[in-house]
PDB file of C-alpha atoms in Angstrom:
ATOM      1  CA  UNK O   1     -22.806 -26.399  24.955  1.00  0.00           C
ATOM      2  CA  UNK O   2     -24.915 -23.403  24.439  1.00  0.00           C
ATOM      3  CA  UNK O   3     -26.264 -22.604  21.053  1.00  0.00           C
ATOM      4  CA  UNK O   4     -23.529 -21.584  18.575  1.00  0.00           C
ATOM      5  CA  UNK O   5     -25.664 -18.921  16.490  1.00  0.00           C
ATOM      6  CA  UNK O   6     -28.140 -16.306  16.860  1.00  0.00           C
ATOM      7  CA  UNK O   7     -29.637 -14.316  13.925  1.00  0.00           C
ATOM      8  CA  UNK O   8     -27.269 -10.969  13.810  1.00  0.00           C
ATOM      9  CA  UNK O   9     -25.954  -8.910  11.264  1.00  0.00           C
ATOM     10  CA  UNK O  10     -22.039  -8.876  13.159  1.00  0.00           C
ATOM     11  CA  UNK O  11     -20.055 -11.628  14.438  1.00  0.00           C
ATOM     12  CA  UNK O  12     -18.391  -8.962  16.689  1.00  0.00           C
ATOM     13  CA  UNK O  13     -20.473  -5.812  17.946  1.00  0.00           C
ATOM     14  CA  UNK O  14     -18.575  -3.328  20.092  1.00  0.00           C
ATOM     15  CA  UNK O  15     -20.278  -0.134  21.448  1.00  0.00           C
ATOM     16  CA  UNK O  16     -18.597   2.408  23.865  1.00  0.00           C
ATOM     17  CA  UNK O  17     -16.455  -0.406  25.342  1.00  0.00           C
ATOM     18  CA  UNK O  18     -14.187   0.586  28.399  1.00  0.00           C
ATOM     19  CA  UNK O  19     -11.997  -0.716  31.068  1.00  0.00           C
ATOM     20  CA  UNK O  20     -10.578   1.069  34.089  1.00  0.00           C
ATOM     21  CA  UNK O  21      -8.861  -0.697  36.194  1.00  0.00           C
ATOM     22  CA  UNK O  22      -9.040  -0.639  40.023  1.00  0.00           C
ATOM     23  CA  UNK O  23      -5.282   1.323  39.930  1.00  0.00           C
ATOM     24  CA  UNK O  24      -7.235   4.053  37.971  1.00  0.00           C
ATOM     25  CA  UNK O  25      -5.466   2.980  34.634  1.00  0.00           C
ATOM     26  CA  UNK O  26      -7.756   3.798  31.548  1.00  0.00           C
ATOM     27  CA  UNK O  27      -6.621   0.847  29.217  1.00  0.00           C
ATOM     28  CA  UNK O  28      -9.790   1.048  26.823  1.00  0.00           C
ATOM     29  CA  UNK O  29     -11.554   4.313  26.273  1.00  0.00           C
ATOM     30  CA  UNK O  30     -15.142   3.608  24.395  1.00  0.00           C
ATOM     31  CA  UNK O  31     -14.389   2.057  21.571  1.00  0.00           C
ATOM     32  CA  UNK O  32     -16.772   1.053  18.850  1.00  0.00           C
ATOM     33  CA  UNK O  33     -16.333  -1.271  16.069  1.00  0.00           C
ATOM     34  CA  UNK O  34     -18.231  -4.100  14.436  1.00  0.00           C
ATOM     35  CA  UNK O  35     -16.614  -7.512  12.373  1.00  0.00           C
ATOM     36  CA  UNK O  36     -18.741  -8.969   9.701  1.00  0.00           C
ATOM     37  CA  UNK O  37     -19.040 -12.843   9.751  1.00  0.00           C
ATOM     38  CA  UNK O  38     -16.003 -14.342   7.697  1.00  0.00           C
ATOM     39  CA  UNK O  39     -14.016 -10.779   7.979  1.00  0.00           C
ATOM     40  CA  UNK O  40     -10.501 -10.792   9.367  1.00  0.00           C
ATOM     41  CA  UNK O  41     -10.296  -7.920  11.572  1.00  0.00           C
ATOM     42  CA  UNK O  42      -6.806  -6.544  12.953  1.00  0.00           C
ATOM     43  CA  UNK O  43      -6.291  -4.216  15.951  1.00  0.00           C
ATOM     44  CA  UNK O  44      -2.813  -2.603  15.478  1.00  0.00           C
ATOM     45  CA  UNK O  45      -1.108  -0.689  17.814  1.00  0.00           C
ATOM     46  CA  UNK O  46       2.025  -0.604  20.084  1.00  0.00           C
ATOM     47  CA  UNK O  47       2.352  -2.727  23.559  1.00  0.00           C
ATOM     48  CA  UNK O  48       0.425  -0.743  26.104  1.00  0.00           C
ATOM     49  CA  UNK O  49      -2.554   0.421  23.665  1.00  0.00           C
ATOM     50  CA  UNK O  50      -5.314  -1.839  25.223  1.00  0.00           C
ATOM     51  CA  UNK O  51      -5.168  -4.209  22.391  1.00  0.00           C
ATOM     52  CA  UNK O  52      -5.165  -7.270  24.897  1.00  0.00           C
ATOM     53  CA  UNK O  53      -7.476  -5.600  26.992  1.00  0.00           C
ATOM     54  CA  UNK O  54     -10.017  -5.342  24.194  1.00  0.00           C
ATOM     55  CA  UNK O  55      -9.342  -9.184  23.642  1.00  0.00           C
ATOM     56  CA  UNK O  56     -10.051  -9.985  27.479  1.00  0.00           C
ATOM     57  CA  UNK O  57     -13.271  -8.290  27.448  1.00  0.00           C
ATOM     58  CA  UNK O  58     -14.465 -10.124  24.012  1.00  0.00           C
ATOM     59  CA  UNK O  59     -13.665 -13.367  25.518  1.00  0.00           C
ATOM     60  CA  UNK O  60     -15.157 -12.645  28.822  1.00  0.00           C
ATOM     61  CA  UNK O  61     -11.904 -12.931  30.910  1.00  0.00           C
ATOM     62  CA  UNK O  62     -12.099  -9.222  31.634  1.00  0.00           C
ATOM     63  CA  UNK O  63     -15.160  -7.314  32.523  1.00  0.00           C
ATOM     64  CA  UNK O  64     -16.023  -4.070  30.959  1.00  0.00           C
ATOM     65  CA  UNK O  65     -16.392  -1.079  33.062  1.00  0.00           C
ATOM     66  CA  UNK O  66     -19.176   0.546  30.774  1.00  0.00           C
ATOM     67  CA  UNK O  67     -20.360   0.130  26.693  1.00  0.00           C
ATOM     68  CA  UNK O  68     -21.394  -3.420  25.471  1.00  0.00           C
ATOM     69  CA  UNK O  69     -19.960  -6.224  23.373  1.00  0.00           C
ATOM     70  CA  UNK O  70     -21.496  -9.040  21.637  1.00  0.00           C
ATOM     71  CA  UNK O  71     -20.456 -12.449  19.986  1.00  0.00           C
ATOM     72  CA  UNK O  72     -23.156 -13.491  17.393  1.00  0.00           C
ATOM     73  CA  UNK O  73     -25.677 -11.511  19.319  1.00  0.00           C
ATOM     74  CA  UNK O  74     -24.588 -12.636  22.345  1.00  0.00           C
ATOM     75  CA  UNK O  75     -23.893 -10.294  25.313  1.00  0.00           C
ATOM     76  CA  UNK O  76     -20.289 -11.242  26.910  1.00  0.00           C
ATOM     77  CA  UNK O  77     -21.416  -9.999  30.401  1.00  0.00           C
ATOM     78  CA  UNK O  78     -24.953 -10.904  30.516  1.00  0.00           C
ATOM     79  CA  UNK O  79     -24.482 -14.041  28.553  1.00  0.00           C
ATOM     80  CA  UNK O  80     -20.952 -15.205  28.748  1.00  0.00           C
ATOM     81  CA  UNK O  81     -21.537 -18.887  28.340  1.00  0.00           C
ATOM     82  CA  UNK O  82     -23.024 -18.443  24.966  1.00  0.00           C
ATOM     83  CA  UNK O  83     -20.596 -16.042  23.818  1.00  0.00           C
ATOM     84  CA  UNK O  84     -17.635 -18.672  24.755  1.00  0.00           C
ATOM     85  CA  UNK O  85     -19.273 -21.444  22.839  1.00  0.00           C
ATOM     86  CA  UNK O  86     -19.252 -19.951  19.509  1.00  0.00           C
ATOM     87  CA  UNK O  87     -15.556 -18.586  20.088  1.00  0.00           C
ATOM     88  CA  UNK O  88     -12.057 -19.533  20.812  1.00  0.00           C
ATOM     89  CA  UNK O  89      -8.932 -17.668  22.015  1.00  0.00           C
ATOM     90  CA  UNK O  90      -5.329 -17.817  21.360  1.00  0.00           C
ATOM     91  CA  UNK O  91      -3.595 -15.831  24.537  1.00  0.00           C
ATOM     92  CA  UNK O  92      -0.616 -14.085  24.245  1.00  0.00           C
ATOM     93  CA  UNK O  93       1.049 -16.119  26.853  1.00  0.00           C
ATOM     94  CA  UNK O  94       1.212 -19.900  26.152  1.00  0.00           C
ATOM     95  CA  UNK O  95      -1.386 -21.837  27.698  1.00  0.00           C
ATOM     96  CA  UNK O  96      -0.625 -25.671  26.611  1.00  0.00           C
ATOM     97  CA  UNK O  97       0.600 -27.884  29.336  1.00  0.00           C
ATOM     98  CA  UNK O  98       3.959 -28.754  28.373  1.00  0.00           C
ATOM     99  CA  UNK O  99       4.172 -32.099  30.454  1.00  0.00           C
ATOM    100  CA  UNK O 100       1.463 -33.284  27.925  1.00  0.00           C
ATOM    101  CA  UNK O 101       2.167 -34.365  24.630  1.00  0.00           C
ATOM    102  CA  UNK O 102       0.553 -32.289  21.788  1.00  0.00           C
ATOM    103  CA  UNK O 103      -1.940 -34.872  20.686  1.00  0.00           C
ATOM    104  CA  UNK O 104      -3.159 -34.921  24.598  1.00  0.00           C
ATOM    105  CA  UNK O 105      -3.337 -31.105  24.714  1.00  0.00           C
ATOM    106  CA  UNK O 106      -5.472 -31.447  21.876  1.00  0.00           C
ATOM    107  CA  UNK O 107      -7.832 -34.285  23.188  1.00  0.00           C
ATOM    108  CA  UNK O 108      -8.474 -32.651  26.735  1.00  0.00           C
ATOM    109  CA  UNK O 109      -9.457 -29.451  24.715  1.00  0.00           C
ATOM    110  CA  UNK O 110     -11.873 -31.494  22.772  1.00  0.00           C
ATOM    111  CA  UNK O 111     -13.635 -33.052  25.727  1.00  0.00           C
ATOM    112  CA  UNK O 112     -13.566 -29.690  27.725  1.00  0.00           C
ATOM    113  CA  UNK O 113     -15.362 -28.174  24.808  1.00  0.00           C
ATOM    114  CA  UNK O 114     -17.654 -31.156  24.081  1.00  0.00           C
ATOM    115  CA  UNK O 115     -15.971 -31.324  20.428  1.00  0.00           C
ATOM    116  CA  UNK O 116     -15.435 -34.595  18.467  1.00  0.00           C
ATOM    117  CA  UNK O 117     -11.836 -35.118  18.434  1.00  0.00           C
ATOM    118  CA  UNK O 118     -11.804 -36.637  14.765  1.00  0.00           C
ATOM    119  CA  UNK O 119     -10.349 -33.711  13.436  1.00  0.00           C
ATOM    120  CA  UNK O 120      -7.341 -33.510  15.608  1.00  0.00           C
ATOM    121  CA  UNK O 121      -5.097 -35.795  13.432  1.00  0.00           C
ATOM    122  CA  UNK O 122      -5.940 -33.468  10.420  1.00  0.00           C
ATOM    123  CA  UNK O 123      -5.365 -30.358  12.422  1.00  0.00           C
ATOM    124  CA  UNK O 124      -1.685 -31.753  13.467  1.00  0.00           C
ATOM    125  CA  UNK O 125      -0.955 -32.440  10.091  1.00  0.00           C
ATOM    126  CA  UNK O 126      -2.302 -29.186   8.687  1.00  0.00           C
ATOM    127  CA  UNK O 127      -0.124 -27.286  11.184  1.00  0.00           C
ATOM    128  CA  UNK O 128       2.985 -29.311  10.352  1.00  0.00           C
ATOM    129  CA  UNK O 129       2.631 -31.090  13.938  1.00  0.00           C
ATOM    130  CA  UNK O 130       1.976 -34.954  12.938  1.00  0.00           C
ATOM    131  CA  UNK O 131       5.545 -35.987  13.767  1.00  0.00           C
ATOM    132  CA  UNK O 132       5.806 -34.172  17.066  1.00  0.00           C
ATOM    133  CA  UNK O 133       2.203 -34.841  18.166  1.00  0.00           C
ATOM    134  CA  UNK O 134       3.327 -37.528  20.599  1.00  0.00           C
ATOM    135  CA  UNK O 135       6.081 -35.658  22.203  1.00  0.00           C
ATOM    136  CA  UNK O 136       6.000 -33.714  25.298  1.00  0.00           C
ATOM    137  CA  UNK O 137       5.608 -30.103  24.565  1.00  0.00           C
ATOM    138  CA  UNK O 138       8.336 -29.186  26.653  1.00  0.00           C
ATOM    139  CA  UNK O 139      10.490 -30.338  23.604  1.00  0.00           C
ATOM    140  CA  UNK O 140       8.791 -28.369  21.126  1.00  0.00           C
ATOM    141  CA  UNK O 141      10.158 -24.986  19.834  1.00  0.00           C
ATOM    142  CA  UNK O 142       8.499 -21.845  20.501  1.00  0.00           C
ATOM    143  CA  UNK O 143       7.096 -21.734  16.936  1.00  0.00           C
ATOM    144  CA  UNK O 144       5.580 -25.554  17.456  1.00  0.00           C
ATOM    145  CA  UNK O 145       4.008 -24.392  20.549  1.00  0.00           C
ATOM    146  CA  UNK O 146       2.356 -21.546  19.043  1.00  0.00           C
ATOM    147  CA  UNK O 147       1.241 -23.716  16.012  1.00  0.00           C
ATOM    148  CA  UNK O 148      -0.160 -26.225  18.606  1.00  0.00           C
ATOM    149  CA  UNK O 149      -2.154 -23.869  20.622  1.00  0.00           C
ATOM    150  CA  UNK O 150      -3.667 -22.069  17.005  1.00  0.00           C
ATOM    151  CA  UNK O 151      -4.523 -25.911  15.877  1.00  0.00           C
ATOM    152  CA  UNK O 152      -5.875 -26.273  19.557  1.00  0.00           C
ATOM    153  CA  UNK O 153      -8.249 -23.376  19.225  1.00  0.00           C
ATOM    154  CA  UNK O 154      -9.638 -24.712  15.892  1.00  0.00           C
ATOM    155  CA  UNK O 155     -10.806 -28.247  17.678  1.00  0.00           C
ATOM    156  CA  UNK O 156     -14.209 -26.649  18.655  1.00  0.00           C
ATOM    157  CA  UNK O 157     -14.856 -25.408  15.100  1.00  0.00           C
ATOM    158  CA  UNK O 158     -15.391 -21.580  16.500  1.00  0.00           C
ATOM    159  CA  UNK O 159     -17.601 -18.830  14.548  1.00  0.00           C
ATOM    160  CA  UNK O 160     -15.229 -16.457  16.037  1.00  0.00           C
ATOM    161  CA  UNK O 161     -11.521 -16.871  16.676  1.00  0.00           C
ATOM    162  CA  UNK O 162      -9.086 -14.385  18.776  1.00  0.00           C
ATOM    163  CA  UNK O 163      -5.481 -14.300  18.203  1.00  0.00           C
ATOM    164  CA  UNK O 164      -3.417 -11.998  20.793  1.00  0.00           C
ATOM    165  CA  UNK O 165       0.052 -11.286  19.253  1.00  0.00           C
ATOM    166  CA  UNK O 166       0.022 -14.438  17.329  1.00  0.00           C
ATOM    167  CA  UNK O 167       3.818 -14.122  16.351  1.00  0.00           C
ATOM    168  CA  UNK O 168       5.254 -12.106  19.245  1.00  0.00           C
ATOM    169  CA  UNK O 169       8.659 -13.597  20.552  1.00  0.00           C
ATOM    170  CA  UNK O 170       9.156 -15.370  17.298  1.00  0.00           C
ATOM    171  CA  UNK O 171      12.193 -15.189  15.195  1.00  0.00           C
ATOM    172  CA  UNK O 172      11.523 -13.870  11.648  1.00  0.00           C
ATOM    173  CA  UNK O 173      11.477 -17.136   9.460  1.00  0.00           C
ATOM    174  CA  UNK O 174       9.081 -18.660  11.799  1.00  0.00           C
ATOM    175  CA  UNK O 175       6.918 -15.826  12.108  1.00  0.00           C
ATOM    176  CA  UNK O 176       6.300 -15.722   8.345  1.00  0.00           C
ATOM    177  CA  UNK O 177       5.695 -19.105   8.496  1.00  0.00           C
ATOM    178  CA  UNK O 178       3.008 -18.973  11.306  1.00  0.00           C
ATOM    179  CA  UNK O 179       1.607 -15.928   9.175  1.00  0.00           C
ATOM    180  CA  UNK O 180       1.342 -18.279   6.186  1.00  0.00           C
ATOM    181  CA  UNK O 181      -0.556 -20.817   8.381  1.00  0.00           C
ATOM    182  CA  UNK O 182      -3.083 -17.874   9.621  1.00  0.00           C
ATOM    183  CA  UNK O 183      -3.519 -16.871   5.877  1.00  0.00           C
ATOM    184  CA  UNK O 184      -4.571 -20.897   5.545  1.00  0.00           C
ATOM    185  CA  UNK O 185      -7.289 -20.543   8.213  1.00  0.00           C
ATOM    186  CA  UNK O 186      -8.583 -17.496   6.290  1.00  0.00           C
ATOM    187  CA  UNK O 187      -8.895 -19.280   2.948  1.00  0.00           C
ATOM    188  CA  UNK O 188     -10.571 -22.792   4.112  1.00  0.00           C
ATOM    189  CA  UNK O 189     -13.695 -21.299   5.549  1.00  0.00           C
ATOM    190  CA  UNK O 190     -16.127 -18.237   6.654  1.00  0.00           C
ATOM    191  CA  UNK O 191     -14.186 -18.240  10.395  1.00  0.00           C
ATOM    192  CA  UNK O 192     -14.521 -14.586  11.751  1.00  0.00           C
ATOM    193  CA  UNK O 193     -10.831 -13.762  12.840  1.00  0.00           C
ATOM    194  CA  UNK O 194      -9.850 -10.973  15.303  1.00  0.00           C
ATOM    195  CA  UNK O 195      -6.210 -10.680  15.644  1.00  0.00           C
ATOM    196  CA  UNK O 196      -4.037  -8.235  17.641  1.00  0.00           C
ATOM    197  CA  UNK O 197      -0.452  -7.148  16.204  1.00  0.00           C
ATOM    198  CA  UNK O 198       1.914  -4.019  16.498  1.00  0.00           C
ATOM    199  CA  UNK O 199       3.488  -5.231  12.878  1.00  0.00           C
ATOM    200  CA  UNK O 200       1.933  -3.609  10.118  1.00  0.00           C
ATOM    201  CA  UNK O 201       3.016  -6.046   7.662  1.00  0.00           C
ATOM    202  CA  UNK O 202       1.142  -8.754   9.529  1.00  0.00           C
ATOM    203  CA  UNK O 203      -2.317  -6.320   9.357  1.00  0.00           C
ATOM    204  CA  UNK O 204      -1.936  -5.247   5.740  1.00  0.00           C
ATOM    205  CA  UNK O 205      -1.100  -9.272   4.762  1.00  0.00           C
ATOM    206  CA  UNK O 206      -4.085 -10.632   6.741  1.00  0.00           C
ATOM    207  CA  UNK O 207      -6.731  -8.130   7.428  1.00  0.00           C
ATOM    208  CA  UNK O 208      -9.596  -7.048   5.797  1.00  0.00           C
ATOM    209  CA  UNK O 209     -10.136  -4.056   7.984  1.00  0.00           C
ATOM    210  CA  UNK O 210      -7.823  -2.814  10.373  1.00  0.00           C
ATOM    211  CA  UNK O 211      -8.480  -0.412  13.688  1.00  0.00           C
ATOM    212  CA  UNK O 212      -5.344   1.569  15.119  1.00  0.00           C
ATOM    213  CA  UNK O 213      -5.213   1.768  18.735  1.00  0.00           C
ATOM    214  CA  UNK O 214      -3.450   4.253  20.831  1.00  0.00           C
ATOM    215  CA  UNK O 215      -3.746   4.980  24.398  1.00  0.00           C
ATOM    216  CA  UNK O 216      -7.053   2.900  24.592  1.00  0.00           C
ATOM    217  CA  UNK O 217      -8.862   4.983  21.576  1.00  0.00           C
ATOM    218  CA  UNK O 218      -9.326   4.116  17.968  1.00  0.00           C
ATOM    219  CA  UNK O 219      -7.735   6.653  16.038  1.00  0.00           C
ATOM    220  CA  UNK O 220      -7.957   5.056  12.638  1.00  0.00           C
ATOM    221  CA  UNK O 221     -10.204   2.331  11.062  1.00  0.00           C
ATOM    222  CA  UNK O 222     -10.382   0.989   7.459  1.00  0.00           C
ATOM    223  CA  UNK O 223      -8.726  -1.164   4.798  1.00  0.00           C
ATOM    224  CA  UNK O 224      -4.635  -1.328   5.176  1.00  0.00           C
ATOM    225  CA  UNK O 225      -4.302  -0.006   1.344  1.00  0.00           C
ATOM    226  CA  UNK O 226      -6.496   2.884   2.577  1.00  0.00           C
ATOM    227  CA  UNK O 227      -5.076   3.666   5.908  1.00  0.00           C
ATOM    228  CA  UNK O 228      -1.247   3.390   4.254  1.00  0.00           C
ATOM    229  CA  UNK O 229      -2.449   5.679   1.560  1.00  0.00           C
ATOM    230  CA  UNK O 230      -3.633   8.187   4.440  1.00  0.00           C
ATOM    231  CA  UNK O 231       0.241   8.086   5.513  1.00  0.00           C
ATOM    232  CA  UNK O 232       1.323   9.576   1.876  1.00  0.00           C
ATOM    233  CA  UNK O 233       4.607   8.617   0.432  1.00  0.00           C
ATOM    234  CA  UNK O 234       6.936   9.886   2.949  1.00  0.00           C
ATOM    235  CA  UNK O 235       6.680   8.921   6.888  1.00  0.00           C
ATOM    236  CA  UNK O 236       9.682   9.843   9.325  1.00  0.00           C
ATOM    237  CA  UNK O 237      10.083   8.122  12.533  1.00  0.00           C
ATOM    238  CA  UNK O 238      12.471   9.291  15.227  1.00  0.00           C
ATOM    239  CA  UNK O 239      13.535   7.944  18.197  1.00  0.00           C
ATOM    240  CA  UNK O 240      15.016  10.399  20.942  1.00  0.00           C
ATOM    241  CA  UNK O 241      17.230   9.834  24.185  1.00  0.00           C
ATOM    242  CA  UNK O 242      15.463  12.750  26.038  1.00  0.00           C
ATOM    243  CA  UNK O 243      12.056  14.373  26.051  1.00  0.00           C
ATOM    244  CA  UNK O 244      10.062  13.256  22.967  1.00  0.00           C
ATOM    245  CA  UNK O 245       7.112  15.777  23.367  1.00  0.00           C
ATOM    246  CA  UNK O 246       9.757  18.786  23.272  1.00  0.00           C
ATOM    247  CA  UNK O 247      11.419  17.100  20.487  1.00  0.00           C
ATOM    248  CA  UNK O 248       7.893  17.156  18.555  1.00  0.00           C
ATOM    249  CA  UNK O 249       7.396  20.605  19.525  1.00  0.00           C
ATOM    250  CA  UNK O 250      10.395  21.747  18.045  1.00  0.00           C
ATOM    251  CA  UNK O 251       9.745  20.021  14.917  1.00  0.00           C
ATOM    252  CA  UNK O 252       6.246  21.388  14.542  1.00  0.00           C
ATOM    253  CA  UNK O 253       7.931  24.920  15.317  1.00  0.00           C
ATOM    254  CA  UNK O 254      10.080  24.173  12.625  1.00  0.00           C
ATOM    255  CA  UNK O 255       7.299  23.131  10.522  1.00  0.00           C
ATOM    256  CA  UNK O 256       8.267  19.712   9.836  1.00  0.00           C
ATOM    257  CA  UNK O 257       5.681  18.100  11.624  1.00  0.00           C
ATOM    258  CA  UNK O 258       1.894  19.010  11.449  1.00  0.00           C
ATOM    259  CA  UNK O 259      -0.845  18.408  13.955  1.00  0.00           C
ATOM    260  CA  UNK O 260      -1.149  14.887  12.921  1.00  0.00           C
ATOM    261  CA  UNK O 261       2.281  13.748  14.350  1.00  0.00           C
ATOM    262  CA  UNK O 262       2.478  11.793  17.502  1.00  0.00           C
ATOM    263  CA  UNK O 263       4.682  10.191  20.202  1.00  0.00           C
ATOM    264  CA  UNK O 264       4.696   6.627  21.426  1.00  0.00           C
ATOM    265  CA  UNK O 265       7.061   5.799  23.965  1.00  0.00           C
ATOM    266  CA  UNK O 266      10.290   7.679  22.683  1.00  0.00           C
ATOM    267  CA  UNK O 267       9.456   7.436  19.036  1.00  0.00           C
ATOM    268  CA  UNK O 268       7.841  10.185  17.192  1.00  0.00           C
ATOM    269  CA  UNK O 269       5.903   9.770  14.225  1.00  0.00           C
ATOM    270  CA  UNK O 270       5.391  12.844  12.262  1.00  0.00           C
ATOM    271  CA  UNK O 271       3.925  12.683   8.705  1.00  0.00           C
ATOM    272  CA  UNK O 272       6.173  15.087   6.692  1.00  0.00           C
ATOM    273  CA  UNK O 273       4.807  18.362   5.492  1.00  0.00           C
ATOM    274  CA  UNK O 274       4.631  18.760   1.756  1.00  0.00           C
ATOM    275  CA  UNK O 275       7.984  20.189  -0.057  1.00  0.00           C
ATOM    276  CA  UNK O 276       9.773  20.160   3.427  1.00  0.00           C
ATOM    277  CA  UNK O 277      12.598  17.862   2.334  1.00  0.00           C
ATOM    278  CA  UNK O 278      12.742  19.159  -1.282  1.00  0.00           C
ATOM    279  CA  UNK O 279      12.295  15.259  -2.482  1.00  0.00           C
ATOM    280  CA  UNK O 280      15.077  14.026  -0.080  1.00  0.00           C
ATOM    281  CA  UNK O 281      13.824  10.405   0.871  1.00  0.00           C
ATOM    282  CA  UNK O 282      15.533  10.163   4.330  1.00  0.00           C
ATOM    283  CA  UNK O 283      15.894  13.040   5.620  1.00  0.00           C
ATOM    284  CA  UNK O 284      17.988  13.911   9.147  1.00  0.00           C
ATOM    285  CA  UNK O 285      16.676  16.554  11.406  1.00  0.00           C
ATOM    286  CA  UNK O 286      19.079  17.493  14.219  1.00  0.00           C
ATOM    287  CA  UNK O 287      16.766  18.391  17.308  1.00  0.00           C
ATOM    288  CA  UNK O 288      18.141  19.318  20.646  1.00  0.00           C
ATOM    289  CA  UNK O 289      15.936  18.610  23.695  1.00  0.00           C
TER     290      UNK O 289
END
């Protein structure tokens, strides 16, 4: 394996990173951010915002169109093996071998990474999989498979752990159990964690800082409390059947929404202007589009 460390001030350093696919789609448009060693950093945004493409570039599975990204000082394009050696990733789609047992999945991962298998039993227990360890993964529930994937990623003791939508597709109870486990990872050591999510509560609970991603750009970056404070006390969210941009123009013409309102899909999120609703907490605004 390549050396795991290099003197650097950032665990992750992203500068002007962009990705345009051959179809012409600009998935990521010149983003910049750094993540300090031991920090938990979140990329928050809706589906299609560019979060998973960003993770793909940072984990060397997607080649950037321009810009640079470094893990522990290693350039992900010029030094991909070194960058991979100090990181691990749990992708949004399941990658465990369902025909094998959970323990066997862990053992193969350890061999591929040249890591000791001495921690496998400890990790299986920590993630609540000790009793299921010798059963085929195809018999696991969705939550158990997700826990196995995260435990497997930790076998190599990465300096940087990437979690791409770690709770996607899970029912609420299993989702919150998994959040507890991720929070436990944060408390146990100085590992840097970069996660993507479209759940604000996940980012608020787990992250030291959050970058809000919209249409391939970072539109806000800061601590969760600071970002929430910027939204104010009242947030109005509308889902419309017809043209949401026309609906937004109607709201702005009526001085209900300001210039900072935005549209994602069929949902409009305007920040209500002061005194518009005269203290009403849940206003109803008729919109014809």
